[in-house]
Every structure is written in structure tokens, then in C-alpha cells.
Tab-separated table of N, CA and C in Angstrom:
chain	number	residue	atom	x	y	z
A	23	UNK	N	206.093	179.188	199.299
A	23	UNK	CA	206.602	180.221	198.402
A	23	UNK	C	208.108	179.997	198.241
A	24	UNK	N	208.131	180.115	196.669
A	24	UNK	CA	210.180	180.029	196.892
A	24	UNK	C	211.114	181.277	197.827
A	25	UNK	N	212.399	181.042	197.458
A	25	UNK	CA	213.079	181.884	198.343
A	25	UNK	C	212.894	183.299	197.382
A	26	UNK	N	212.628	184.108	197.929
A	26	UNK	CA	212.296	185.581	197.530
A	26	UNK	C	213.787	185.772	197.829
A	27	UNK	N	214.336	186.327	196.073
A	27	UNK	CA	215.993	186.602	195.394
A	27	UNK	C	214.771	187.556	194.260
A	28	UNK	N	215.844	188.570	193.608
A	28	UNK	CA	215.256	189.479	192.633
A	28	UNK	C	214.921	188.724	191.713
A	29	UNK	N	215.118	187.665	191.295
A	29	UNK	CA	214.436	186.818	189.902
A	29	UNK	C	212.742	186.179	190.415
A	30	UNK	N	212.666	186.299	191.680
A	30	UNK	CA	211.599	185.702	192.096
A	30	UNK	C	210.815	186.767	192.185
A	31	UNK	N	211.087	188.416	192.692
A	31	UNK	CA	210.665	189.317	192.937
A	31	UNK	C	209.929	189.945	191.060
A	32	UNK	N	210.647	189.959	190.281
A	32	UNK	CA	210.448	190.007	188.706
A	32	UNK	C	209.450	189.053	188.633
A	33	UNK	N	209.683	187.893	188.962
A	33	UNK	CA	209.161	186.959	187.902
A	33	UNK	C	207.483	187.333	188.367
A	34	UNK	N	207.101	187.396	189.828
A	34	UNK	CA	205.763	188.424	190.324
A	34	UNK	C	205.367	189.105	189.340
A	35	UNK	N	206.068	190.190	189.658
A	35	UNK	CA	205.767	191.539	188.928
A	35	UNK	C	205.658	191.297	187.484
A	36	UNK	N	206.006	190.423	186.666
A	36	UNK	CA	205.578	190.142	185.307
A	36	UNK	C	204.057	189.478	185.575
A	37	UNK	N	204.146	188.564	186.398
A	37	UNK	CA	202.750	187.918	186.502
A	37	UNK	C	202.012	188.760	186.702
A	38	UNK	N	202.121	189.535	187.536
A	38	UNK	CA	201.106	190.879	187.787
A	38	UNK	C	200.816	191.932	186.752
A	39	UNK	N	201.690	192.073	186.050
A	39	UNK	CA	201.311	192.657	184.951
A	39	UNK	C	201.434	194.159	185.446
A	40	UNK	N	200.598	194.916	185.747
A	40	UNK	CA	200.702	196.212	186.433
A	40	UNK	C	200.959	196.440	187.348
A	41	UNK	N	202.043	197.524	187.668
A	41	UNK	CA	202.156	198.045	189.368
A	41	UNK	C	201.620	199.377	189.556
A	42	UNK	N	201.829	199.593	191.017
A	42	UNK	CA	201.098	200.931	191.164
A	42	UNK	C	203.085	201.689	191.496
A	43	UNK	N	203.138	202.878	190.904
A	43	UNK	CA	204.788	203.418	192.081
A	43	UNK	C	203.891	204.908	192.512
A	44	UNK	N	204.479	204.828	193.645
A	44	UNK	CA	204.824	206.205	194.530
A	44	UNK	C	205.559	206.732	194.789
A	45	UNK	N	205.502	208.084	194.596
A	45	UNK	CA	206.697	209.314	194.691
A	45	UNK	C	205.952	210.169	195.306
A	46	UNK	N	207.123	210.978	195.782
A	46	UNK	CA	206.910	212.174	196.532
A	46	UNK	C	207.243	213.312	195.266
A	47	UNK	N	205.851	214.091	195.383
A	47	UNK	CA	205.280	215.163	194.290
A	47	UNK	C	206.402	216.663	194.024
A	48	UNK	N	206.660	216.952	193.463
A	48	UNK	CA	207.003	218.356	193.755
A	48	UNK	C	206.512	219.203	194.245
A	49	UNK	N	205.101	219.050	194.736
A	49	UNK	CA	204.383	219.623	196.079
A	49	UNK	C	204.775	219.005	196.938
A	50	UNK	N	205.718	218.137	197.131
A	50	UNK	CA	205.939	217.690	198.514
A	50	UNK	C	204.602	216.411	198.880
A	51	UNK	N	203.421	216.834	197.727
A	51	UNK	CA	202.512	215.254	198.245
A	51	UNK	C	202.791	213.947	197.727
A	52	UNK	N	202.569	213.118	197.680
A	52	UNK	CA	202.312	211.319	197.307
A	52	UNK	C	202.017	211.371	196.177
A	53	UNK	N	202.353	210.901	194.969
A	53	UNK	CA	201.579	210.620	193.979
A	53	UNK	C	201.806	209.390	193.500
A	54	UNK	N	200.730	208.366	192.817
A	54	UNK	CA	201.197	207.361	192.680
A	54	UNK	C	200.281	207.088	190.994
A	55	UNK	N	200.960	206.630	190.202
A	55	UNK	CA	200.953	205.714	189.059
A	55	UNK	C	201.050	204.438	188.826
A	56	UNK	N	200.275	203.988	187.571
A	56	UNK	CA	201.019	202.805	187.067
A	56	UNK	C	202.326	202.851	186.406
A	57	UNK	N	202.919	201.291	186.550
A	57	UNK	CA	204.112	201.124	185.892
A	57	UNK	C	204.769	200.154	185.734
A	58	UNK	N	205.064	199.470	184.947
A	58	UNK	CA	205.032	198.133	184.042
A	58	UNK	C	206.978	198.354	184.075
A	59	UNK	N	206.866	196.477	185.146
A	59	UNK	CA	208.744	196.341	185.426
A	59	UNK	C	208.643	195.750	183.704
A	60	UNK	N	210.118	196.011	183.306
A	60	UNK	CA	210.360	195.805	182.096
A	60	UNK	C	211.236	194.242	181.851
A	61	UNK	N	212.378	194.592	182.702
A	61	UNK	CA	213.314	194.173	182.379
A	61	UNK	C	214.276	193.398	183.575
A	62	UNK	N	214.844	192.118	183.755
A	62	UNK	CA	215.986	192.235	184.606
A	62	UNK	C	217.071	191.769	183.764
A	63	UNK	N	217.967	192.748	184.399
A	63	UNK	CA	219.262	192.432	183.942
A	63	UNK	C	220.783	193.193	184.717
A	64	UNK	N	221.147	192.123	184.624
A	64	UNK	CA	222.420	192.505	185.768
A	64	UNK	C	222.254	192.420	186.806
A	65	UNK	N	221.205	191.710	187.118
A	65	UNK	CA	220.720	191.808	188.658
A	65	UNK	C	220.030	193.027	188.684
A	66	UNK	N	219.477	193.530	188.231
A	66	UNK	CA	219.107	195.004	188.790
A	66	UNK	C	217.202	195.182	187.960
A	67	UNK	N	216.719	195.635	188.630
A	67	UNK	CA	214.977	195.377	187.801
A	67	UNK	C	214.653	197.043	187.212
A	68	UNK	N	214.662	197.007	185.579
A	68	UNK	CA	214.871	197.833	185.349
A	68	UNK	C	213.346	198.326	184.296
A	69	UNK	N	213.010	199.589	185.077
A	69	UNK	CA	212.045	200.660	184.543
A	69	UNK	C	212.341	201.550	183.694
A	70	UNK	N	210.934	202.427	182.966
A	70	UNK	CA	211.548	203.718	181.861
A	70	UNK	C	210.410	204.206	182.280
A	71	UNK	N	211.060	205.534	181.308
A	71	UNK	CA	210.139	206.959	181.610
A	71	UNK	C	210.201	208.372	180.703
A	72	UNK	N	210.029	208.656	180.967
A	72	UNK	CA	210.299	210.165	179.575
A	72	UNK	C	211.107	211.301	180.508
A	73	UNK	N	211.752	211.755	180.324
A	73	UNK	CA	212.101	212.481	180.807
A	73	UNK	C	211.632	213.998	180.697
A	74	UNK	N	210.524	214.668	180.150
A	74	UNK	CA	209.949	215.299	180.332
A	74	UNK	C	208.250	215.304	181.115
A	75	UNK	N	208.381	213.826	181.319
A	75	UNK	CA	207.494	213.833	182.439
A	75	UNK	C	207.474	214.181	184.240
A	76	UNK	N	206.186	214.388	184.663
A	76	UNK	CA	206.547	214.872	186.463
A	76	UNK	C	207.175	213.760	187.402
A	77	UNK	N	206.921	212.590	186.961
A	77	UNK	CA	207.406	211.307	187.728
A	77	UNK	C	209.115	211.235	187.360
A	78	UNK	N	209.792	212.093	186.234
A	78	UNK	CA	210.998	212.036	186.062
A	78	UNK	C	211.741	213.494	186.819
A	79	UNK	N	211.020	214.503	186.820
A	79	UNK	CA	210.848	215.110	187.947
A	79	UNK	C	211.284	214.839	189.141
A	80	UNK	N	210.622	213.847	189.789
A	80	UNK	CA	209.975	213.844	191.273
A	80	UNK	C	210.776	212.680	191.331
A	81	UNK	N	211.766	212.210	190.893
A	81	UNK	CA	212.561	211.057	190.741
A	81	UNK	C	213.873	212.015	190.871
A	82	UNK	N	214.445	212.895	190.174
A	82	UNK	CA	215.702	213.658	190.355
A	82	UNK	C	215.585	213.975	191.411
A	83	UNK	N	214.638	214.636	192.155
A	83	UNK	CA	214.288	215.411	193.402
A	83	UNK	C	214.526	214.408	194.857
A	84	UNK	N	213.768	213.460	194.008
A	84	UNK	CA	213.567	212.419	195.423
A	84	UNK	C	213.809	210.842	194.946
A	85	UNK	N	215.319	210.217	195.044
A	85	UNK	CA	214.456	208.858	193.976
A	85	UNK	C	214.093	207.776	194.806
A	86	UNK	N	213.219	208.208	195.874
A	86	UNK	CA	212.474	206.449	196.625
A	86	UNK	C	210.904	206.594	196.535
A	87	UNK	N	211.005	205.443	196.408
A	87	UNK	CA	209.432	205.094	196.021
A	87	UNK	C	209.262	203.799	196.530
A	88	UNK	N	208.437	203.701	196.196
A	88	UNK	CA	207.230	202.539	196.884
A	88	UNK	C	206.773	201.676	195.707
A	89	UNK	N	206.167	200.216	195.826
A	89	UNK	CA	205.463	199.487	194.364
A	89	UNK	C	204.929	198.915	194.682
A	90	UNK	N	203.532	198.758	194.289
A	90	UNK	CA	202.666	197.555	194.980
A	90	UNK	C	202.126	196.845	193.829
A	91	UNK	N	201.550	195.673	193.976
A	91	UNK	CA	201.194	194.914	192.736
A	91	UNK	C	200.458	193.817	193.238
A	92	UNK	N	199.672	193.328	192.857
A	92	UNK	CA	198.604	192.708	193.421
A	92	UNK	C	198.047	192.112	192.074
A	93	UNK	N	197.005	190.649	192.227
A	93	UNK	CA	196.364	190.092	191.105
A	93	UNK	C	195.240	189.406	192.036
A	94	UNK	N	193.735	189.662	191.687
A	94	UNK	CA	192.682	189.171	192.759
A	94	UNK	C	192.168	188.162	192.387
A	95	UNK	N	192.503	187.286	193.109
A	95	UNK	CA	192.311	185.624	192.748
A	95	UNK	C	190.695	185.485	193.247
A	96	UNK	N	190.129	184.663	192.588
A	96	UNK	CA	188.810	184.078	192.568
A	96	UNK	C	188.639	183.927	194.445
A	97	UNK	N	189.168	183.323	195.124
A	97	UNK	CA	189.491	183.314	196.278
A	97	UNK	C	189.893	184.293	196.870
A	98	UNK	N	189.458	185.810	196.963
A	98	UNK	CA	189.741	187.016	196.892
A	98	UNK	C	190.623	186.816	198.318
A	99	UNK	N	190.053	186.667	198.946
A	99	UNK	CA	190.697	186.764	200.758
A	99	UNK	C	192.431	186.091	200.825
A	100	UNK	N	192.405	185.183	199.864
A	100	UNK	CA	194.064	184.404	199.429
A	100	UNK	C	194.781	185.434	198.477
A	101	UNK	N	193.998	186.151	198.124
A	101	UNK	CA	194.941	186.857	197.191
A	101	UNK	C	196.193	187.405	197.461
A	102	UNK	N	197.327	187.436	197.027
A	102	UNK	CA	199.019	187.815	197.248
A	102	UNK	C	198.833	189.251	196.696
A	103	UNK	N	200.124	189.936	197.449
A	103	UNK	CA	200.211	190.658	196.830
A	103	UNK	C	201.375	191.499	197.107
A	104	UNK	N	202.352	192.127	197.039
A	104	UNK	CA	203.772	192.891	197.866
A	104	UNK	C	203.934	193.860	197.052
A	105	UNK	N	204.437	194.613	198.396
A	105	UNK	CA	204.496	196.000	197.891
A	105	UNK	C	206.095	195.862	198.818
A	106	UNK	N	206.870	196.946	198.106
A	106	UNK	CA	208.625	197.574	198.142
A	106	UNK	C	208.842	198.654	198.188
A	107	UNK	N	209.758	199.138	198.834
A	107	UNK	CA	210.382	200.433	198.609
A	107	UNK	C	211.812	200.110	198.199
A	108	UNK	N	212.150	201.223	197.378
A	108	UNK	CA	213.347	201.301	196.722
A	108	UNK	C	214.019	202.558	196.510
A	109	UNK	N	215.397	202.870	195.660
A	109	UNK	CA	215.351	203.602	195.470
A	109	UNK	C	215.946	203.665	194.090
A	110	UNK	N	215.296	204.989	193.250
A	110	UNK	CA	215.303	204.608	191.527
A	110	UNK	C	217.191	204.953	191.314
A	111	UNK	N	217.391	204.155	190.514
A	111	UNK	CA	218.516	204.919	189.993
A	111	UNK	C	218.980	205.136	188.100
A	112	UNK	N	219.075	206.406	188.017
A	112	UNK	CA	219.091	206.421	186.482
A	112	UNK	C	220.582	206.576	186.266
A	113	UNK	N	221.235	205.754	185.556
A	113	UNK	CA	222.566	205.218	185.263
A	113	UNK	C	222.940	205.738	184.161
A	114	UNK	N	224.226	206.364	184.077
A	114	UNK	CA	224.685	207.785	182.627
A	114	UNK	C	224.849	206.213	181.422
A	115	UNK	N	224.812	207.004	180.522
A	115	UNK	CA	224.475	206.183	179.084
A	115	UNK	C	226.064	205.028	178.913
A	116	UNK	N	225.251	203.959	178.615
A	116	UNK	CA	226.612	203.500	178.884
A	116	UNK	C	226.359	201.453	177.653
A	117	UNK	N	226.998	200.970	177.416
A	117	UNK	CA	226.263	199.692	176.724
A	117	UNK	C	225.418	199.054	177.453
A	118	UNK	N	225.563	198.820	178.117
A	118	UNK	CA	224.395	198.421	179.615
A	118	UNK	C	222.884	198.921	178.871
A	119	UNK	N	223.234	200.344	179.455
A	119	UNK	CA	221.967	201.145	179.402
A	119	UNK	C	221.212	201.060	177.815
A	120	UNK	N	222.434	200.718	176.736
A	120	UNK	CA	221.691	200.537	175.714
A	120	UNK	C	221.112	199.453	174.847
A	121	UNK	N	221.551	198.293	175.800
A	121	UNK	CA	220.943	197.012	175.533
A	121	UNK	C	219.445	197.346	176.541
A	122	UNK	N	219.886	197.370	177.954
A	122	UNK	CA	218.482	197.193	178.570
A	122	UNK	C	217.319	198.526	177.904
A	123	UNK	N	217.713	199.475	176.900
A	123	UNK	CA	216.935	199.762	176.372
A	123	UNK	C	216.262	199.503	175.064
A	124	UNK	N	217.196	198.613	174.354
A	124	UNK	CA	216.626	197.493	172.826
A	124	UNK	C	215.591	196.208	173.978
A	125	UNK	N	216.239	195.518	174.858
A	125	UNK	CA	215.583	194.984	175.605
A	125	UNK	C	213.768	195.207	175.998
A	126	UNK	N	213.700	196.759	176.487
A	126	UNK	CA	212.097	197.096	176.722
A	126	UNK	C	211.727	197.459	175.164
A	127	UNK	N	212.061	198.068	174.617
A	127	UNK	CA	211.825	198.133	173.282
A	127	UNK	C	211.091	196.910	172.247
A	128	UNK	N	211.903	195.767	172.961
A	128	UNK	CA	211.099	194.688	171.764
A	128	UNK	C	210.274	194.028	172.713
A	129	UNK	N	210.076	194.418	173.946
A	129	UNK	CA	209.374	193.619	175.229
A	129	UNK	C	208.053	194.428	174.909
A	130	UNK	N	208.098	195.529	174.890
A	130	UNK	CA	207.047	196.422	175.124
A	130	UNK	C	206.220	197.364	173.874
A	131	UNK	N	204.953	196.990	173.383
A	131	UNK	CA	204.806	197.109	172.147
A	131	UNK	C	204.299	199.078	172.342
A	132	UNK	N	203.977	199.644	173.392
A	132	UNK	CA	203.978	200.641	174.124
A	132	UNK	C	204.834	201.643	173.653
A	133	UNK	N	206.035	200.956	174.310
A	133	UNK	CA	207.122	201.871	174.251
A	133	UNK	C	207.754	202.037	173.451
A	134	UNK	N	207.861	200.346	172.205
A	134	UNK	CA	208.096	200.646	170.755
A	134	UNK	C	207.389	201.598	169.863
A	135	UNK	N	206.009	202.211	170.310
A	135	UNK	CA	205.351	202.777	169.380
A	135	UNK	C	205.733	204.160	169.801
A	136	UNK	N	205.934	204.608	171.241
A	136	UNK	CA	205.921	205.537	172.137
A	136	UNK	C	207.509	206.326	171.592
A	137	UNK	N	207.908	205.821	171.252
A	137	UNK	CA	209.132	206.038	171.106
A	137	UNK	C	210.222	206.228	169.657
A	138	UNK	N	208.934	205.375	169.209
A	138	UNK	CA	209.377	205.583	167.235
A	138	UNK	C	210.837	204.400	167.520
A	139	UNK	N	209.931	202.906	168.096
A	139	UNK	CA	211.458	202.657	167.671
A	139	UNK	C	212.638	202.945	167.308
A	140	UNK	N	212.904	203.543	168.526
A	140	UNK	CA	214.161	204.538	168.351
A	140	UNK	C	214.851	204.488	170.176
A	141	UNK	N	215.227	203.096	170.112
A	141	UNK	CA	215.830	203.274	171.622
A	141	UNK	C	217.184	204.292	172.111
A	142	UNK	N	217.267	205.245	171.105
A	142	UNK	CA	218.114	206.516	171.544
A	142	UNK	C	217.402	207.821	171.307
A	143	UNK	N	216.353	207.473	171.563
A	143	UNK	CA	215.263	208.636	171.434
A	143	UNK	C	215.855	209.693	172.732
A	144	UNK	N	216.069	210.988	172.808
A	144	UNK	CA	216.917	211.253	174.109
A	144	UNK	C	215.703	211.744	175.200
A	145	UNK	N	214.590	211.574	174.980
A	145	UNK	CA	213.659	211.403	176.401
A	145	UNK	C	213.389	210.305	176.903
A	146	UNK	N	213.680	209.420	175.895
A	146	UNK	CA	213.295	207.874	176.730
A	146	UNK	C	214.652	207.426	177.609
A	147	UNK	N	214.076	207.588	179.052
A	147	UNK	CA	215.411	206.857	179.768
A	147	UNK	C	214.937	206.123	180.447
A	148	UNK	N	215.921	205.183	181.419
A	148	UNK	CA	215.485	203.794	182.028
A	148	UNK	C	216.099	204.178	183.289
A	149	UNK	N	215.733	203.390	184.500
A	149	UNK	CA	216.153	203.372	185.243
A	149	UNK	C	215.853	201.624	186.206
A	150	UNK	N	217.257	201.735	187.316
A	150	UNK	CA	216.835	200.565	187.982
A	150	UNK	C	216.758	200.693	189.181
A	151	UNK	N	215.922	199.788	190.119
A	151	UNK	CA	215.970	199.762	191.703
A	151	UNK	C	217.447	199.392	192.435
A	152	UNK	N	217.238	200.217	193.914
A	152	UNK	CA	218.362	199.463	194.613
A	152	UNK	C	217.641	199.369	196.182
A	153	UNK	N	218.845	199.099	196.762
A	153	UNK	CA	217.874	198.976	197.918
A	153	UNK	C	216.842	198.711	198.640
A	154	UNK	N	216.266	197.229	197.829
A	154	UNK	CA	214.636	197.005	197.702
A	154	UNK	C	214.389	196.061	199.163
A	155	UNK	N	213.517	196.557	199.856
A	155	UNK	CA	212.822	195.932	200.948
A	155	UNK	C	211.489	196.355	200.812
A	156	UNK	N	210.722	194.786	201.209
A	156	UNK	CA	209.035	194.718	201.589
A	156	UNK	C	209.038	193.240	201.623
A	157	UNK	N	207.308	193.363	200.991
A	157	UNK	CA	206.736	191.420	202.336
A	157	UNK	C	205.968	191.647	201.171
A	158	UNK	N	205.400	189.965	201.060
A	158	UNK	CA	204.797	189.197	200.061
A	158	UNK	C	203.643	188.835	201.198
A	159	UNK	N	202.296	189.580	200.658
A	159	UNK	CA	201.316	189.179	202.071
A	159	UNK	C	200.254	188.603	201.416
A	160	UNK	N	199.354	188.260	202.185
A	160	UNK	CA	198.278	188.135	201.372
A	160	UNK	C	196.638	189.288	202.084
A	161	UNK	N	195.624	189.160	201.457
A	161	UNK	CA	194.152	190.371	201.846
A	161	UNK	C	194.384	189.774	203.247
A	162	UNK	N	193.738	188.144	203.689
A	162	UNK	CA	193.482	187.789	204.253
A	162	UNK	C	194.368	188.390	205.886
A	163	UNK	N	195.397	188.763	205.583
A	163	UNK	CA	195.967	188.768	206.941
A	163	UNK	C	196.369	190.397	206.579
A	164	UNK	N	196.042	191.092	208.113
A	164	UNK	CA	195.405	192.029	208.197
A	164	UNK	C	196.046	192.130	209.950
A	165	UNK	N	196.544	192.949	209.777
A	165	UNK	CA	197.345	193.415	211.219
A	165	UNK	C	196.486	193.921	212.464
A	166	UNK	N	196.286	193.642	213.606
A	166	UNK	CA	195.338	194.126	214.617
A	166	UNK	C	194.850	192.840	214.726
A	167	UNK	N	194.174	192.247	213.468
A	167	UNK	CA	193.082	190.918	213.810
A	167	UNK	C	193.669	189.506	214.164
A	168	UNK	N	193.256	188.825	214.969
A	168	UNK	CA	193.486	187.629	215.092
A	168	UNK	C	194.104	186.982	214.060
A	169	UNK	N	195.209	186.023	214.593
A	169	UNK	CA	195.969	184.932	213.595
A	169	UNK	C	195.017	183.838	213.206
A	170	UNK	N	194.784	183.862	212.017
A	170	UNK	CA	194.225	182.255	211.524
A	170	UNK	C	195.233	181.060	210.752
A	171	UNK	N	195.247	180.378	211.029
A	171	UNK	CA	196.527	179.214	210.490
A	171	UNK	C	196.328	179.155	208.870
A	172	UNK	N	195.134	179.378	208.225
A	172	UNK	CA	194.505	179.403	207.136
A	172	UNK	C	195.776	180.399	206.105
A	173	UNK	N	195.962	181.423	207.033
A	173	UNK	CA	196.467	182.595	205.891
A	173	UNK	C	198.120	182.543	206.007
A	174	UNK	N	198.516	183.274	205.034
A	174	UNK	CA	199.779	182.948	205.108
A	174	UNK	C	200.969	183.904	205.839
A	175	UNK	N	201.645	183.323	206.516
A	175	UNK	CA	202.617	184.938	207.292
A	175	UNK	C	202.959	185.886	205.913
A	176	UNK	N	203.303	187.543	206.557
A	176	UNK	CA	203.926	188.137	205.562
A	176	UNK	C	205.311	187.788	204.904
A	177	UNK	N	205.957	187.372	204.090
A	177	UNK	CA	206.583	187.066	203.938
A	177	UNK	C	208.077	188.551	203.886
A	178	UNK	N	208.992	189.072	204.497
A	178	UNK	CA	209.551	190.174	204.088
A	178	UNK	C	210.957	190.026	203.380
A	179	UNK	N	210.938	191.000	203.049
A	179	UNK	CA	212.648	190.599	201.987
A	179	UNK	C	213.431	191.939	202.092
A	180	UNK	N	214.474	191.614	201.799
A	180	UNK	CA	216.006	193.054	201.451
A	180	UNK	C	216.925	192.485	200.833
A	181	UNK	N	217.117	193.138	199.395
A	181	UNK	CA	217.891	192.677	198.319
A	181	UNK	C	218.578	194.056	197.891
């Protein structure tokens, strides 16, 4: 595996296509969604959201979360997959913020429609990770059970 740096961590998460994130609810429980990384730029891996949604919510309240992402290879037991915690950060409006939002805009045919092509739509906001640590593992290896040389160590990271 290459050296796990945030371009390597992206370039995953595009391959994967979907992630799962977790937040802590305004009940205080877990809730977890899908959610599609958009964008890197500036170094920083950058997400959106509506701001009248509960996950934008539960993001002011609390912004760490969790991401897992996974793709099940024919060879199910080899399959990769890493999951992160982070923490979100939504950044005041700024040129930055309004490129990396023309950016998901022409990336994402979703959010172009979602949004009325209109990347100053004022509910659509973006946000990026900081503080990201986790491991690149695979099914096969499974904590408690015996080491097999077959599978691959977890791999862990902090960026």
C-alpha cells in the first residue's frame, strides 16, 4: 500500500464511491448516513450539506464524526476498507469556500440539480476535515483471532 498522506486517503474514498458518517444525534444517540467526499483542496477533504438539515445540526452541536468506506471485492475476505474520525469544520464564506463550492458543483450532478446550480444558494454549505486518524484494514483480519501471514496488518494513520 502507498504511504497513506490525504491525497492517498481521497483518492480511496473516490474509489469507494460512498461513505457511511457518524454523528452524535441531538438525542445524544449515533446516527449515521451516507456521504459522498467531494473535493480536495488545500490540503483539506472537503464535504457539503444543507444547512437546514439534522446532520448540520448535530455538526454545530458536536463536529466529530467517524467515516467508513469499504468496496467488496470478489475475494470478499481481502476486501479493504478504513474507517476515520475527524473533526468537521465549516469555514465563514470566504474565495476558498467559493471555489471549493463551483468545484462540487460541476463534480456532482446531485448537488448541481439539488441546488439549482446556484453555488451561493445560502443552505448549501461545505465543510472540511481536521484532525483525521484511523487504519486501512482489511474483513479478513479481525481482532481476538489468530494472525495469518495471508492478511494484511491494519494499516493506521494521523494527518
Amino acid at each position: 500500500m502507498p504511504e497513506t498522506t490525504i491525497e492517498f486517503l481521497a483518492e480511496i474514498l473516490e474509489r469507494y464511491g460512498l461513505q457511511y458518517l457518524a454523528t452524535i444525534g441531538l438525542d445524544g444517540k449515533p446516527k449515521v448516513r451516507p456521504i459522498q467526499f467531494m473535493t480536495l483542496r488545500d490540503r483539506k477533504m472537503w464535504f457539503c450539506t444543507n444547512n437546514k438539515k439534522s446532520m448540520y445540526a448535530e455538526l454545530q452541536t458536536s463536529p466529530y464524526v467517524e467515516i467508513c468506506a469499504s468496496s467488496l471485492e470478489t475475494d470478499q475476505i481481502n476486501s479493504r476498507w478504513v474507517r476515520f474520525s475527524a473533526e468537521a469544520v465549516f469555514p465563514p464564506q470566504s474565495e476558498l469556500v467559493s471555489q471549493v463550492k463551483k468545484d462540487i458543483m460541476e463534480k456532482s450532478p446531485i448537488v448541481h440539480e439539488l441546488y439549482h446550480d446556484n453555488p451561493d444558494n445560502p443552505i448549501f454549505v461545505v465543510f472540511y476535515l481536521k484532525n483525521i486518524k484511523g487504519a486501512f484494514q482489511n474483513l479478513g483480519h479481525v481482532s481476538g483471532l489468530g494472525e495469518r501471514e495471508d492478511f494484511a496488518k491494519p494499516i493506521t494513520f494521523s494527518m
